[in-house]
Amino acid sequence: MCAFFDTPEPRPVPAGAYPLWDGALALVNRDLAATLPDQSPLRLLGLPAYDGGEHVYVGMANGEWQGNCLDPESAGDPLDALAAVADAAQETVVELLWRAWPLCGEHHLGMHAREDGGRLSWWCAGGTAPREPAHLRAAVGGGGGRGRAPPPPPPGGGGGRPRLPRPPPPQGPASGLTGASSRPLARDG
């Protein structure tokens, strides 16, 4: 148990502590290995909860994670467990590696896990043309559609795709701001 203001350290969750999450993570790690072969496997991390329980996260091999803990209710159903782990893994990979994952091999767009007929699959929103519909690309654990993510930009930017200049931020009370965006506003100066 931690004091209220102590920052708890994550601990690797021992194999077998959450069997359905372990199995789900093994499937997701197959997709990670197929699409990002240089990336180490993800793992389950536990943090003590202030109520005495434990919060479980999907984290990187180095112990970092991003996002919410896995829903404890998902640990009782294989499809729910796979959906929870796939979503948490995707959030961790996307936020910590700064790249879409997994990618559709056809459209090179990030995919999301979606249930279809009792099976969880990576779903692609389709291309930009009106006749390129959304489609299921691969079952979760089936290699992630084999779309590989492009390499990240080097530290400090540069390289990769040329960046377009940003337009200046809107000025004045009629700027159209609704408060619905989670992106910080650019400030001059």
mmCIF file with all atom_site columns, C-alpha atoms in Angstrom, residues 18-25 27-28 70-88 112-122 136 138-141:
data_model
loop_
_atom_site.group_PDB
_atom_site.id
_atom_site.type_symbol
_atom_site.label_atom_id
_atom_site.label_alt_id
_atom_site.label_comp_id
_atom_site.label_asym_id
_atom_site.label_entity_id
_atom_site.label_seq_id
_atom_site.pdbx_PDB_ins_code
_atom_site.Cartn_x
_atom_site.Cartn_y
_atom_site.Cartn_z
_atom_site.occupancy
_atom_site.B_iso_or_equiv
_atom_site.pdbx_formal_charge
_atom_site.auth_seq_id
_atom_site.auth_comp_id
_atom_site.auth_asym_id
_atom_site.auth_atom_id
_atom_site.pdbx_PDB_model_num
ATOM 1  C CA . TYR A 1 18  ? -4.717  -12.910 -15.550 1.00 0.00 ? 18  TYR A CA 1
ATOM 2  C CA . PRO A 1 19  ? -4.942  -15.841 -18.002 1.00 0.00 ? 19  PRO A CA 1
ATOM 3  C CA . LEU A 1 20  ? -7.305  -14.253 -20.526 1.00 0.00 ? 20  LEU A CA 1
ATOM 4  C CA . TRP A 1 21  ? -5.290  -11.034 -20.650 1.00 0.00 ? 21  TRP A CA 1
ATOM 5  C CA . ASP A 1 22  ? -2.085  -13.099 -21.036 1.00 0.00 ? 22  ASP A CA 1
ATOM 6  C CA . GLY A 1 23  ? -3.580  -14.944 -24.013 1.00 0.00 ? 23  GLY A CA 1
ATOM 7  C CA . ALA A 1 24  ? -4.880  -11.727 -25.536 1.00 0.00 ? 24  ALA A CA 1
ATOM 8  C CA . LEU A 1 25  ? -1.493  -10.044 -25.147 1.00 0.00 ? 25  LEU A CA 1
ATOM 9  C CA . LEU A 1 27  ? -2.074  -12.475 -29.893 1.00 0.00 ? 27  LEU A CA 1
ATOM 10 C CA . VAL A 1 28  ? -1.482  -8.723  -29.955 1.00 0.00 ? 28  VAL A CA 1
ATOM 11 C CA . LEU A 1 70  ? -7.656  -2.588  -18.413 1.00 0.00 ? 70  LEU A CA 1
ATOM 12 C CA . ASP A 1 71  ? -11.290 -2.920  -17.354 1.00 0.00 ? 71  ASP A CA 1
ATOM 13 C CA . PRO A 1 72  ? -11.346 -5.637  -14.682 1.00 0.00 ? 72  PRO A CA 1
ATOM 14 C CA . GLU A 1 73  ? -14.645 -6.957  -16.063 1.00 0.00 ? 73  GLU A CA 1
ATOM 15 C CA . SER A 1 74  ? -12.938 -7.753  -19.381 1.00 0.00 ? 74  SER A CA 1
ATOM 16 C CA . ALA A 1 75  ? -10.789 -10.386 -17.647 1.00 0.00 ? 75  ALA A CA 1
ATOM 17 C CA . GLY A 1 76  ? -13.767 -12.790 -17.551 1.00 0.00 ? 76  GLY A CA 1
ATOM 18 C CA . ASP A 1 77  ? -14.564 -13.081 -21.277 1.00 0.00 ? 77  ASP A CA 1
ATOM 19 C CA . PRO A 1 78  ? -12.088 -13.970 -24.063 1.00 0.00 ? 78  PRO A CA 1
ATOM 20 C CA . LEU A 1 79  ? -13.488 -11.515 -26.633 1.00 0.00 ? 79  LEU A CA 1
ATOM 21 C CA . ASP A 1 80  ? -13.742 -8.686  -24.096 1.00 0.00 ? 80  ASP A CA 1
ATOM 22 C CA . ALA A 1 81  ? -10.219 -9.419  -22.876 1.00 0.00 ? 81  ALA A CA 1
ATOM 23 C CA . LEU A 1 82  ? -8.836  -9.342  -26.415 1.00 0.00 ? 82  LEU A CA 1
ATOM 24 C CA . ALA A 1 83  ? -10.661 -6.083  -27.215 1.00 0.00 ? 83  ALA A CA 1
ATOM 25 C CA . ALA A 1 84  ? -9.430  -4.408  -24.026 1.00 0.00 ? 84  ALA A CA 1
ATOM 26 C CA . VAL A 1 85  ? -5.823  -5.539  -24.512 1.00 0.00 ? 85  VAL A CA 1
ATOM 27 C CA . ALA A 1 86  ? -5.784  -4.624  -28.235 1.00 0.00 ? 86  ALA A CA 1
ATOM 28 C CA . ASP A 1 87  ? -7.120  -1.126  -27.495 1.00 0.00 ? 87  ASP A CA 1
ATOM 29 C CA . ALA A 1 88  ? -4.675  -0.579  -24.624 1.00 0.00 ? 88  ALA A CA 1
ATOM 30 C CA . HIS A 1 112 ? -8.738  -0.167  -34.994 1.00 0.00 ? 112 HIS A CA 1
ATOM 31 C CA . ALA A 1 113 ? -9.985  -3.350  -33.378 1.00 0.00 ? 113 ALA A CA 1
ATOM 32 C CA . ARG A 1 114 ? -13.611 -4.159  -34.158 1.00 0.00 ? 114 ARG A CA 1
ATOM 33 C CA . GLU A 1 115 ? -15.773 -7.179  -33.344 1.00 0.00 ? 115 GLU A CA 1
ATOM 34 C CA . ASP A 1 116 ? -17.340 -8.934  -36.304 1.00 0.00 ? 116 ASP A CA 1
ATOM 35 C CA . GLY A 1 117 ? -19.278 -12.166 -35.901 1.00 0.00 ? 117 GLY A CA 1
ATOM 36 C CA . GLY A 1 118 ? -17.717 -13.075 -32.557 1.00 0.00 ? 118 GLY A CA 1
ATOM 37 C CA . ARG A 1 119 ? -14.191 -12.413 -33.777 1.00 0.00 ? 119 ARG A CA 1
ATOM 38 C CA . LEU A 1 120 ? -12.004 -9.368  -33.179 1.00 0.00 ? 120 LEU A CA 1
ATOM 39 C CA . SER A 1 121 ? -10.362 -7.951  -36.302 1.00 0.00 ? 121 SER A CA 1
ATOM 40 C CA . TRP A 1 122 ? -8.293  -4.950  -37.261 1.00 0.00 ? 122 TRP A CA 1
ATOM 41 C CA . LEU A 1 136 ? -11.764 -5.780  -42.099 1.00 0.00 ? 136 LEU A CA 1
ATOM 42 C CA . ALA A 1 138 ? -6.929  -9.144  -40.458 1.00 0.00 ? 138 ALA A CA 1
ATOM 43 C CA . ALA A 1 139 ? -7.929  -10.943 -37.291 1.00 0.00 ? 139 ALA A CA 1
ATOM 44 C CA . VAL A 1 140 ? -6.224  -9.609  -34.176 1.00 0.00 ? 140 VAL A CA 1
ATOM 45 C CA . GLY A 1 141 ? -3.274  -11.952 -33.745 1.00 0.00 ? 141 GLY A CA 1
#
